[in-house]
Structures are given as structure tokens and as C-alpha cells.
Tab-separated table of N, CA, C and O in Angstrom:
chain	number	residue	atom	x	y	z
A	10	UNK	N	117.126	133.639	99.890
A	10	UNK	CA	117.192	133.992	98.501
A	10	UNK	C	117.791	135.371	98.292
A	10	UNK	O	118.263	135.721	97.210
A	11	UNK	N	117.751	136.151	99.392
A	11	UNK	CA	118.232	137.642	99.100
A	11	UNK	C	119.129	137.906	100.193
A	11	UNK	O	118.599	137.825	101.301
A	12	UNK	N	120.112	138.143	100.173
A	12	UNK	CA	120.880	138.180	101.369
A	12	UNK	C	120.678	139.777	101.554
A	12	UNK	O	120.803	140.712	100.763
A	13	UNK	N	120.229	139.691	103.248
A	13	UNK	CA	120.016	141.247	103.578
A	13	UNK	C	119.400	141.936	104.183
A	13	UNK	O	119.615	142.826	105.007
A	14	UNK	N	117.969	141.159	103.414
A	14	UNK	CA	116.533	141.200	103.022
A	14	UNK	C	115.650	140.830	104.160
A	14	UNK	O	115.235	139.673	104.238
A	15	UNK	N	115.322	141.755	105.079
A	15	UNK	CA	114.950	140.942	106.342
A	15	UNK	C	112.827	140.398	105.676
A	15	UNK	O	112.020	140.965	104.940
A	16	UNK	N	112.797	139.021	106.521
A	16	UNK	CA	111.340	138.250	105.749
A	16	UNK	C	111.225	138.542	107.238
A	16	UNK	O	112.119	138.787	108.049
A	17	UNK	N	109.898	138.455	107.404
A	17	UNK	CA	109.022	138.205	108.506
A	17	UNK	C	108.708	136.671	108.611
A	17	UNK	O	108.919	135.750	107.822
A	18	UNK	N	107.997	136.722	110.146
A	18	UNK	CA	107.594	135.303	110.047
A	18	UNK	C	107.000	135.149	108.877
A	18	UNK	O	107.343	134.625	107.817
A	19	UNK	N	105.368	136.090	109.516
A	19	UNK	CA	104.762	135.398	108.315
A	19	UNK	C	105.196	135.242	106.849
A	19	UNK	O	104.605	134.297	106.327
A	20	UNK	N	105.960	135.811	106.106
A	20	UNK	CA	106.543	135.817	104.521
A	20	UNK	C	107.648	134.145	104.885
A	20	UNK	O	107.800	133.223	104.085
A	21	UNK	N	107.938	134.189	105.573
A	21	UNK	CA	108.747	133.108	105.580
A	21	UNK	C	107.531	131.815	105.708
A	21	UNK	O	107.634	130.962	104.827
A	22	UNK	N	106.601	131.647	106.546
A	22	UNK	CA	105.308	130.585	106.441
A	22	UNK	C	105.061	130.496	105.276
A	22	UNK	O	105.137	129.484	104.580
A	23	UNK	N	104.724	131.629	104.949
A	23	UNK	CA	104.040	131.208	103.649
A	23	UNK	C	104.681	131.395	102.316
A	23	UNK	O	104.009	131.455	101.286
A	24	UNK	N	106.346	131.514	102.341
A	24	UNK	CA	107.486	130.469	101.146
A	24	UNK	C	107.053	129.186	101.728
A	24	UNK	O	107.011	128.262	100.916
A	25	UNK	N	106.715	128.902	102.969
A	25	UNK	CA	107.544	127.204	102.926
A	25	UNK	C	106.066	126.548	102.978
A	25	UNK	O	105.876	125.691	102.115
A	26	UNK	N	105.014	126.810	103.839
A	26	UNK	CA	103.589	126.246	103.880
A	26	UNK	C	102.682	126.578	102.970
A	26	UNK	O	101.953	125.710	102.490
A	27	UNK	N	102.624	127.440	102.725
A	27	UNK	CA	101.925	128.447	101.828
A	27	UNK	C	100.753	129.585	102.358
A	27	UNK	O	100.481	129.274	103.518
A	28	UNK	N	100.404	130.112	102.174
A	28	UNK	CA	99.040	131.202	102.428
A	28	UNK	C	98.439	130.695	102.943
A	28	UNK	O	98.305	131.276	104.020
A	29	UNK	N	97.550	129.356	102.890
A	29	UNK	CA	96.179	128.756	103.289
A	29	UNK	C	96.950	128.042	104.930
A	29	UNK	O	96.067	127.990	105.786
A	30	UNK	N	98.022	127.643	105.346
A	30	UNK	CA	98.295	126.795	105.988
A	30	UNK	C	97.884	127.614	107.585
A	30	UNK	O	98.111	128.823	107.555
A	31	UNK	N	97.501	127.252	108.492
A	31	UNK	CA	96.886	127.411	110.007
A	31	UNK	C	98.069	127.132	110.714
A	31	UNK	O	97.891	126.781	111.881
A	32	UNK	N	99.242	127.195	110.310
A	32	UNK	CA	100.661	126.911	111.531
A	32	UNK	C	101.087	128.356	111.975
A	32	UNK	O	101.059	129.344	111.240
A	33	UNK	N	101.536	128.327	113.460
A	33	UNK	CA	101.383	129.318	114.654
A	33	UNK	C	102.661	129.908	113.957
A	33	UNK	O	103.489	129.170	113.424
A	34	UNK	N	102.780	131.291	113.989
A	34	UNK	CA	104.222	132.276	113.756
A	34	UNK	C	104.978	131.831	114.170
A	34	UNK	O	105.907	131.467	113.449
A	35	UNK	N	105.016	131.579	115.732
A	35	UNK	CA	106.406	131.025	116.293
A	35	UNK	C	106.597	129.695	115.914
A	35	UNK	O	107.529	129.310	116.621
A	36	UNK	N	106.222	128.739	115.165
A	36	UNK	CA	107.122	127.356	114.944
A	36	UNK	C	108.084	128.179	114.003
A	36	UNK	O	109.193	127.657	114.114
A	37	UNK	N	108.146	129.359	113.025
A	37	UNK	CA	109.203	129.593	112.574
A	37	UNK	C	110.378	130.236	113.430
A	37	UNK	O	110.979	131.139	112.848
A	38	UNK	N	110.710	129.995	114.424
A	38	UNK	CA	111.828	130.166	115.520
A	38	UNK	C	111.958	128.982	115.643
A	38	UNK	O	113.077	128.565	115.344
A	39	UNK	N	111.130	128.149	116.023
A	39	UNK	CA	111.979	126.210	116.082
A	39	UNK	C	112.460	126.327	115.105
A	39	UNK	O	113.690	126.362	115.129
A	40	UNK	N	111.887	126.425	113.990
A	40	UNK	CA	112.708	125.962	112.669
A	40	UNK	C	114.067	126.307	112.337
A	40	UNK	O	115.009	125.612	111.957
A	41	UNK	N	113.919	127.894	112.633
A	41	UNK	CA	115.364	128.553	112.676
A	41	UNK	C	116.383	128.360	113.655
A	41	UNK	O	117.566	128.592	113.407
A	42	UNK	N	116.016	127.986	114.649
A	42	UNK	CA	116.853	127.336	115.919
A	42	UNK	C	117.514	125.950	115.188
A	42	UNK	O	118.708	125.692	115.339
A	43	UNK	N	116.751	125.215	114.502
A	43	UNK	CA	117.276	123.737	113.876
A	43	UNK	C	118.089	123.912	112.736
A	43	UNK	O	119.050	123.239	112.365
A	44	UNK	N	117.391	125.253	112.058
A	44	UNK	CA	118.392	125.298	110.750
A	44	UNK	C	119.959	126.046	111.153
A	44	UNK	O	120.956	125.749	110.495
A	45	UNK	N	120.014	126.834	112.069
A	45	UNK	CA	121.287	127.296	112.477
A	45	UNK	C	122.413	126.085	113.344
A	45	UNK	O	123.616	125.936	113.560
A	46	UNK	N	121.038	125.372	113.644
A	46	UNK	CA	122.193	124.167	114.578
A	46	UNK	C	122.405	123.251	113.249
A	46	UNK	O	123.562	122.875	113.062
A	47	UNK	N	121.785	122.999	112.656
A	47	UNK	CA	121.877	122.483	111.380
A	47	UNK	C	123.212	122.671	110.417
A	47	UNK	O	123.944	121.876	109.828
A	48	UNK	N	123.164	124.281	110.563
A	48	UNK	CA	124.520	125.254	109.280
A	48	UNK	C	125.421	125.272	110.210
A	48	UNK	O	126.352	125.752	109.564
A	49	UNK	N	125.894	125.076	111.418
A	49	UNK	CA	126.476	125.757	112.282
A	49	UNK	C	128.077	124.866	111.948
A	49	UNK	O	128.363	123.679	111.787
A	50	UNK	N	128.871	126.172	111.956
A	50	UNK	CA	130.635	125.835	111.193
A	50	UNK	C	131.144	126.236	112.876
A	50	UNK	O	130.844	127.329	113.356
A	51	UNK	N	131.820	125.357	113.545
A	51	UNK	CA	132.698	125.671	114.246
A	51	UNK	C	133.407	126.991	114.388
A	51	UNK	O	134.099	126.939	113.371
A	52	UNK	N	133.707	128.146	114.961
A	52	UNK	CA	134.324	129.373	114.297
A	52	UNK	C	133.439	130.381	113.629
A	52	UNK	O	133.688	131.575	113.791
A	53	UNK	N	132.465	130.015	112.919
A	53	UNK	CA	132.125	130.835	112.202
A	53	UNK	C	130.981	131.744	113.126
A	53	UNK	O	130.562	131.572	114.270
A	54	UNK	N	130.668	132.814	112.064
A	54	UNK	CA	129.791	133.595	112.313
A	54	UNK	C	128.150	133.030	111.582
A	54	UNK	O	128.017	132.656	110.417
A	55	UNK	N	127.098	133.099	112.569
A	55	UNK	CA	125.683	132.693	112.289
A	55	UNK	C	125.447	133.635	111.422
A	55	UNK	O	125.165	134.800	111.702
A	56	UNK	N	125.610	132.905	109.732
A	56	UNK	CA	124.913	133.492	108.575
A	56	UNK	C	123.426	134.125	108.802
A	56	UNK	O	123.215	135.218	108.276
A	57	UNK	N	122.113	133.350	109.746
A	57	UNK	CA	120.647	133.945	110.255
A	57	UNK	C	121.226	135.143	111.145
A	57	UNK	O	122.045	135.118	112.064
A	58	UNK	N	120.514	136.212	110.550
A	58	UNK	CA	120.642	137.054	112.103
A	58	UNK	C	118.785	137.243	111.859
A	58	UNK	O	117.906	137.188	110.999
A	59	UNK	N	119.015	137.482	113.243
A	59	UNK	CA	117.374	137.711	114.390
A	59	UNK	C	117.485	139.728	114.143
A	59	UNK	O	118.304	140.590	114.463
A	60	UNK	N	115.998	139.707	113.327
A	60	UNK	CA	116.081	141.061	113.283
A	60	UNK	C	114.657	141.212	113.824
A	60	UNK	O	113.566	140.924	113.331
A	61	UNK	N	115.242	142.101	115.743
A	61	UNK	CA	113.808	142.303	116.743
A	61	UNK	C	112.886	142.978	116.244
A	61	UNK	O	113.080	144.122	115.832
A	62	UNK	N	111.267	142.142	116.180
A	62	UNK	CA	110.183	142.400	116.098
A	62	UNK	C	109.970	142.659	114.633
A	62	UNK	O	108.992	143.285	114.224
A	63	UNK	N	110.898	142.168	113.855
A	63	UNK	CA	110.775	142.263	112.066
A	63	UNK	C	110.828	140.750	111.504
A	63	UNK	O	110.064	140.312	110.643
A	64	UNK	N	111.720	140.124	112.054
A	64	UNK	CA	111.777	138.584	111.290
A	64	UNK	C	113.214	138.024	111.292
A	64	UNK	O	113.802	137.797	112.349
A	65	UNK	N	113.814	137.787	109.966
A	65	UNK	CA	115.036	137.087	110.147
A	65	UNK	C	116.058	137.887	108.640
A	65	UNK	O	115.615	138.748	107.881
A	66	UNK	N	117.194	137.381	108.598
A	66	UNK	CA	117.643	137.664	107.516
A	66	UNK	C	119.082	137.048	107.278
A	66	UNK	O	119.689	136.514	108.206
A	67	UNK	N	119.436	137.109	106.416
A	67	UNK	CA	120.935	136.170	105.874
A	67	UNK	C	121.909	136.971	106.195
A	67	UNK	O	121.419	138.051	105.867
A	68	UNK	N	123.001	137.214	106.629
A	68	UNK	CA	123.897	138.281	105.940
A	68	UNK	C	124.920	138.274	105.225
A	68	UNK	O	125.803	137.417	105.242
A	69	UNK	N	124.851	139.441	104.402
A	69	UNK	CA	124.908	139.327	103.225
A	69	UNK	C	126.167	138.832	103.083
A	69	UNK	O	126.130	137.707	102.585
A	70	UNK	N	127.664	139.358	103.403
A	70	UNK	CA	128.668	139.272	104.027
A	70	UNK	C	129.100	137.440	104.336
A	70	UNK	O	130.241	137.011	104.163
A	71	UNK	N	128.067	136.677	104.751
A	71	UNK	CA	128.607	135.534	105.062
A	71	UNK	C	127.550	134.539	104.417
A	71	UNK	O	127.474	133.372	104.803
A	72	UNK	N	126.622	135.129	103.274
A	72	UNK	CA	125.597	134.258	103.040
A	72	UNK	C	126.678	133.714	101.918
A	72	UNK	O	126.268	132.638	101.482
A	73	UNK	N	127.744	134.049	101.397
A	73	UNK	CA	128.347	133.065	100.366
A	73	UNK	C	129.410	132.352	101.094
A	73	UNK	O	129.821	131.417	100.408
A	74	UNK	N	129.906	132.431	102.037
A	74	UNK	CA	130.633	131.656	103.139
A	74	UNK	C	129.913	130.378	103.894
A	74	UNK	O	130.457	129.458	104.504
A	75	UNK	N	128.525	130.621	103.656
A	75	UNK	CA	127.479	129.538	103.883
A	75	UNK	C	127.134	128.468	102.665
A	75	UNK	O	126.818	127.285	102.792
A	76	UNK	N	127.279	129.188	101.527
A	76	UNK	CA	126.936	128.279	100.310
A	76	UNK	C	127.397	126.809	100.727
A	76	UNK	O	126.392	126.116	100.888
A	77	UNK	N	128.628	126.065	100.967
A	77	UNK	CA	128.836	124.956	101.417
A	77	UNK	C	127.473	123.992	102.507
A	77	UNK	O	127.348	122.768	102.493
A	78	UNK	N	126.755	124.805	103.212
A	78	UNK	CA	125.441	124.547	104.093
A	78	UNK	C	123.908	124.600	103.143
A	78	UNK	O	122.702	124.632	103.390
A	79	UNK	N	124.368	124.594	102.519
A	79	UNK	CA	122.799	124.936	101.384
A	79	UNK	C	122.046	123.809	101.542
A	79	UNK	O	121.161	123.700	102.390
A	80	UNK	N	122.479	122.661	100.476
A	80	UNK	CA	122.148	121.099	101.095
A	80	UNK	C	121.088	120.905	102.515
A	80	UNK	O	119.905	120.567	102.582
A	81	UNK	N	122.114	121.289	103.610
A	81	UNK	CA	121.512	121.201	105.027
A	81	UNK	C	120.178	122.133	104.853
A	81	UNK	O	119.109	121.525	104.901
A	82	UNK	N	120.134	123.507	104.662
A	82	UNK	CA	119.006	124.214	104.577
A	82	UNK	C	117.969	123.918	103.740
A	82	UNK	O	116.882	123.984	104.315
A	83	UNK	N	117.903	123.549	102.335
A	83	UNK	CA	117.362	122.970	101.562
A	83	UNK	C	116.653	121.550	102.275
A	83	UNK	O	115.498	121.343	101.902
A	84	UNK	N	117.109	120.766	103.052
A	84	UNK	CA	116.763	119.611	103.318
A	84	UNK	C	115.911	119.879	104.509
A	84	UNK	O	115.067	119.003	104.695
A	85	UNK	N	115.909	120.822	105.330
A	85	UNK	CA	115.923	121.192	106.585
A	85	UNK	C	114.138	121.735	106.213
A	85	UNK	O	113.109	121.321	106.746
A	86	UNK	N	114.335	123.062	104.828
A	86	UNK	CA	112.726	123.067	104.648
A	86	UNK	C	112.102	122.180	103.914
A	86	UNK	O	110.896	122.421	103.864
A	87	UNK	N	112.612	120.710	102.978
A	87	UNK	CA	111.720	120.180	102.684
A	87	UNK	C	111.123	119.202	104.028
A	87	UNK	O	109.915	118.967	104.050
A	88	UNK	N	111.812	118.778	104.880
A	88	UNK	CA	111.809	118.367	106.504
A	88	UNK	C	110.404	119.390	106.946
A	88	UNK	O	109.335	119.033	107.441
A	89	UNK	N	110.695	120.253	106.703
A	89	UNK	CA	109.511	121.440	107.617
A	89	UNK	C	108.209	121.512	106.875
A	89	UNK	O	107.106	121.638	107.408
A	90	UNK	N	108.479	121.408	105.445
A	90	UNK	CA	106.995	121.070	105.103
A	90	UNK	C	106.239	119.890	105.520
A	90	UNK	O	105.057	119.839	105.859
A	91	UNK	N	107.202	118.840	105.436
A	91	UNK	CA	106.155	117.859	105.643
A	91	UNK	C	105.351	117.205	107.178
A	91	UNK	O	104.641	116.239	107.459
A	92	UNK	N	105.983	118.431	107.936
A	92	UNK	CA	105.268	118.427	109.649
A	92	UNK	C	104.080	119.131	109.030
A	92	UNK	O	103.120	119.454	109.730
């Protein structure tokens, strides 16, 4: 939603599970491992960057070069809620 903006795991759990949910920090690295193989453009540069020991973030630079992948991401967390 904010290209830039680095989320933590946990802020990222609890957009997609919510507050109350008991799922481990790290399934949000599977997830992001699936959603990048998911967005992934031949050539291009990985819109997720891995920011160490903080969380994740878009950048900013290629998060509208990604807009065409939205669909995939969108589908990818309604997919992740329902594990």
C-alpha cells in the first residue's frame, strides 16, 4: 500500500490474519517467497525487497512497474488467508 514503507512481519500478519490469529512470524517469508515467484517478470527487478531484521518493503521506484502483477498479489493474500 505504501511503497517504501518498510512493514514488519508482524504488521504484515496482522493486515492479512488479523491481531487475534496464533500463525508463526516466519510463514510470512513462505508467503513472500510465493508472492515474488508469483510477480516475478523475466528481466525485471524484485519489486519486495528484504529489509534485515525490520521486515519487507515495495520499492518505490518499481512498485508502479509492478502494477500489471497486482491481480497475482491480491489473489496470492486472499490464498493466504484462507490457510
Amino acid at each position: 500500500e505504501s511503497p517504501g514503507r518498510v512493514s514488519s512481519r508482524g504488521q504484515l500478519l496482522d493486515g492479512v490474519w488479523g491481531t487475534e490469529s496464533e500463525i508463526e512470524l516466519r510463514t510470512v517469508d513462505v508467503h513472500i517467497r510465493r508472492l515474488r515467484k508469483a510477480i516475478e517478470i523475466e528481466g525485471a527487478k524484485d519489486p519486495v525487497r528484504t529489509v534485515r531484521s525490520a521486515g519487507y518493503s515495495l520499492e518505490p521506484d518499481l512498485a508502479a512497474d509492478a502494477a500489471p502483477a497486482r491481480a497475482h498479489v491480491e489473489m496470492e493474500m486472499v490464498r493466504m488467508r484462507g490457510i
